[in-house]
mmCIF file of C-alpha atoms in Angstrom:
data_model
loop_
_atom_site.group_PDB
_atom_site.id
_atom_site.type_symbol
_atom_site.label_atom_id
_atom_site.label_comp_id
_atom_site.label_asym_id
_atom_site.label_seq_id
_atom_site.Cartn_x
_atom_site.Cartn_y
_atom_site.Cartn_z
ATOM 1 C CA MET A 334 16.961 -79.391 -62.381
ATOM 2 C CA ASP A 335 16.026 -75.308 -61.876
ATOM 3 C CA ASP A 336 12.539 -76.473 -60.578
ATOM 4 C CA LEU A 337 14.584 -78.299 -58.054
ATOM 5 C CA SER A 338 17.079 -75.883 -56.987
ATOM 6 C CA ARG A 339 14.361 -73.267 -56.414
ATOM 7 C CA ARG A 340 12.481 -75.407 -54.289
ATOM 8 C CA LEU A 341 15.688 -75.832 -52.365
ATOM 9 C CA ASP A 342 15.771 -72.364 -51.838
ATOM 10 C CA GLN A 343 12.514 -72.327 -51.107
ATOM 11 C CA ILE A 344 12.542 -74.168 -48.438
ATOM 12 C CA ASP A 345 15.761 -73.150 -47.365
ATOM 13 C CA SER A 346 14.077 -69.447 -47.201
ATOM 14 C CA LYS A 347 11.382 -71.035 -45.070
ATOM 15 C CA LEU A 348 13.813 -72.107 -42.536
ATOM 16 C CA ASP A 349 15.664 -68.842 -41.916
ATOM 17 C CA LYS A 350 12.279 -67.991 -41.360
ATOM 18 C CA LEU A 351 11.648 -70.214 -39.394
ATOM 19 C CA SER A 352 15.004 -69.457 -37.523
ATOM 20 C CA ASP A 353 13.988 -66.067 -37.086
ATOM 21 C CA ALA A 354 10.955 -66.622 -35.603
ATOM 22 C CA VAL A 355 11.898 -68.714 -32.770
ATOM 23 C CA SER A 356 14.627 -66.656 -31.788
ATOM 24 C CA ARG A 357 12.315 -63.837 -31.739
ATOM 25 C CA LEU A 358 10.159 -66.348 -29.360
ATOM 26 C CA ALA A 359 12.793 -67.089 -27.188
ATOM 27 C CA MET A 360 14.270 -63.289 -26.432
ATOM 28 C CA ILE A 361 9.544 -62.791 -25.904
ATOM 29 C CA GLU A 362 9.901 -65.689 -23.666
ATOM 30 C CA GLU A 363 13.234 -64.385 -21.648
ATOM 31 C CA ARG A 364 11.461 -60.532 -20.784
ATOM 32 C CA ILE A 365 8.136 -62.297 -20.217
ATOM 33 C CA THR A 366 10.084 -64.750 -17.095
ATOM 34 C CA HIS A 367 11.982 -61.662 -16.801
ATOM 35 C CA GLN A 368 8.495 -59.668 -16.229
ATOM 36 C CA THR A 369 7.273 -62.384 -13.772
ATOM 37 C CA SER A 370 9.983 -62.593 -11.860
ATOM 38 C CA SER A 371 10.183 -58.717 -11.207
ATOM 39 C CA LEU A 372 6.774 -58.538 -10.606
ATOM 40 C CA SER A 373 6.827 -61.272 -7.996
ATOM 41 C CA ARG A 374 9.756 -59.494 -6.524
ATOM 42 C CA GLN A 375 7.393 -56.078 -6.434
ATOM 43 C CA ASP A 376 4.177 -58.275 -4.754
ATOM 44 C CA GLU A 377 6.422 -59.290 -2.128
ATOM 45 C CA ARG A 378 7.499 -55.912 -1.399
ATOM 46 C CA LEU A 379 4.193 -54.835 -1.293
ATOM 47 C CA ASP A 380 3.206 -58.147 0.996
ATOM 48 C CA ALA A 381 5.945 -56.442 3.227
ATOM 49 C CA GLN A 382 4.796 -53.224 3.203
ATOM 50 C CA GLU A 383 1.378 -54.105 3.735
ATOM 51 C CA LYS A 384 2.133 -56.040 7.049
ATOM 52 C CA ARG A 385 4.301 -52.838 8.607
ATOM 53 C CA LEU A 386 1.659 -50.885 7.687
ATOM 54 C CA ARG A 387 -1.113 -53.163 9.199
ATOM 55 C CA HIS A 388 1.980 -53.338 12.693
ATOM 56 C CA LEU A 389 1.966 -49.221 12.359
ATOM 57 C CA GLU A 390 -2.010 -49.108 12.093
ATOM 58 C CA PHE A 391 -2.399 -51.507 14.885
ATOM 59 C CA GLN A 392 0.108 -49.781 17.706
ATOM 60 C CA ALA A 393 -1.508 -46.280 16.143
ATOM 61 C CA SER A 394 -4.941 -47.559 17.278
ATOM 62 C CA ARG A 395 -3.705 -48.832 21.048
ATOM 63 C CA ARG A 396 -1.938 -45.602 21.573
ATOM 64 C CA GLY A 397 -4.873 -43.376 20.860
ATOM 65 C CA VAL A 398 -7.051 -46.156 23.295
ATOM 66 C CA MET A 399 -4.202 -44.626 25.776
ATOM 67 C CA LEU A 400 -4.312 -41.385 25.076
ATOM 68 C CA ASN A 401 -7.360 -41.067 25.165
ATOM 69 C CA TYR A 402 -7.878 -42.540 29.341
ATOM 70 C CA ILE A 403 -4.806 -40.175 30.246
ATOM 71 C CA GLU A 404 -6.671 -37.570 29.094
ATOM 72 C CA ARG A 405 -10.123 -38.873 30.695
ATOM 73 C CA PHE A 406 -7.947 -39.143 33.709
ATOM 74 C CA GLY A 407 -6.867 -35.914 33.455
ATOM 75 C CA TRP A 408 -9.873 -33.877 32.754
ATOM 76 C CA MET A 409 -11.148 -36.014 36.528
ATOM 77 C CA LEU A 410 -8.481 -34.825 38.302
ATOM 78 C CA LEU A 411 -8.486 -31.644 37.116
ATOM 79 C CA THR A 412 -12.157 -31.122 37.899
ATOM 80 C CA ALA A 413 -11.455 -32.951 40.769
ATOM 81 C CA LEU A 414 -8.928 -30.530 42.138
ATOM 82 C CA ILE A 415 -10.719 -27.556 40.886
ATOM 83 C CA GLY A 416 -13.488 -28.875 43.755
ATOM 84 C CA LEU A 417 -11.407 -28.967 45.974
ATOM 85 C CA VAL A 418 -10.275 -25.218 45.589
ATOM 86 C CA SER A 419 -13.811 -23.897 45.467
ATOM 87 C CA TYR A 420 -14.332 -26.223 48.468
ATOM 88 C CA PHE A 421 -11.729 -24.507 50.434
ATOM 89 C CA LEU A 422 -12.252 -21.474 49.170
ATOM 90 C CA ARG A 423 -15.999 -21.486 50.607
ATOM 91 C CA GLY A 424 -15.460 -22.682 54.198
#
């Protein structure tokens, strides 16, 4: 009878350890799930920021091209004005 009682105590001890292990696994799984959802949200935010950055880069590039044209036109006008002033001062 002592042998049976001892075996039952061992089984009970092992079941307690198993129960602790299962509860720890559940906590770990919950943490992993939380971290996964957090990473997903960060990925979405990063994608949104990347889209906005691309849009801003496109706008800046377009503005740069426009400013180059305006600058060239300004230099052409200045050159023409200097040419006209020198033509009228000579004559």
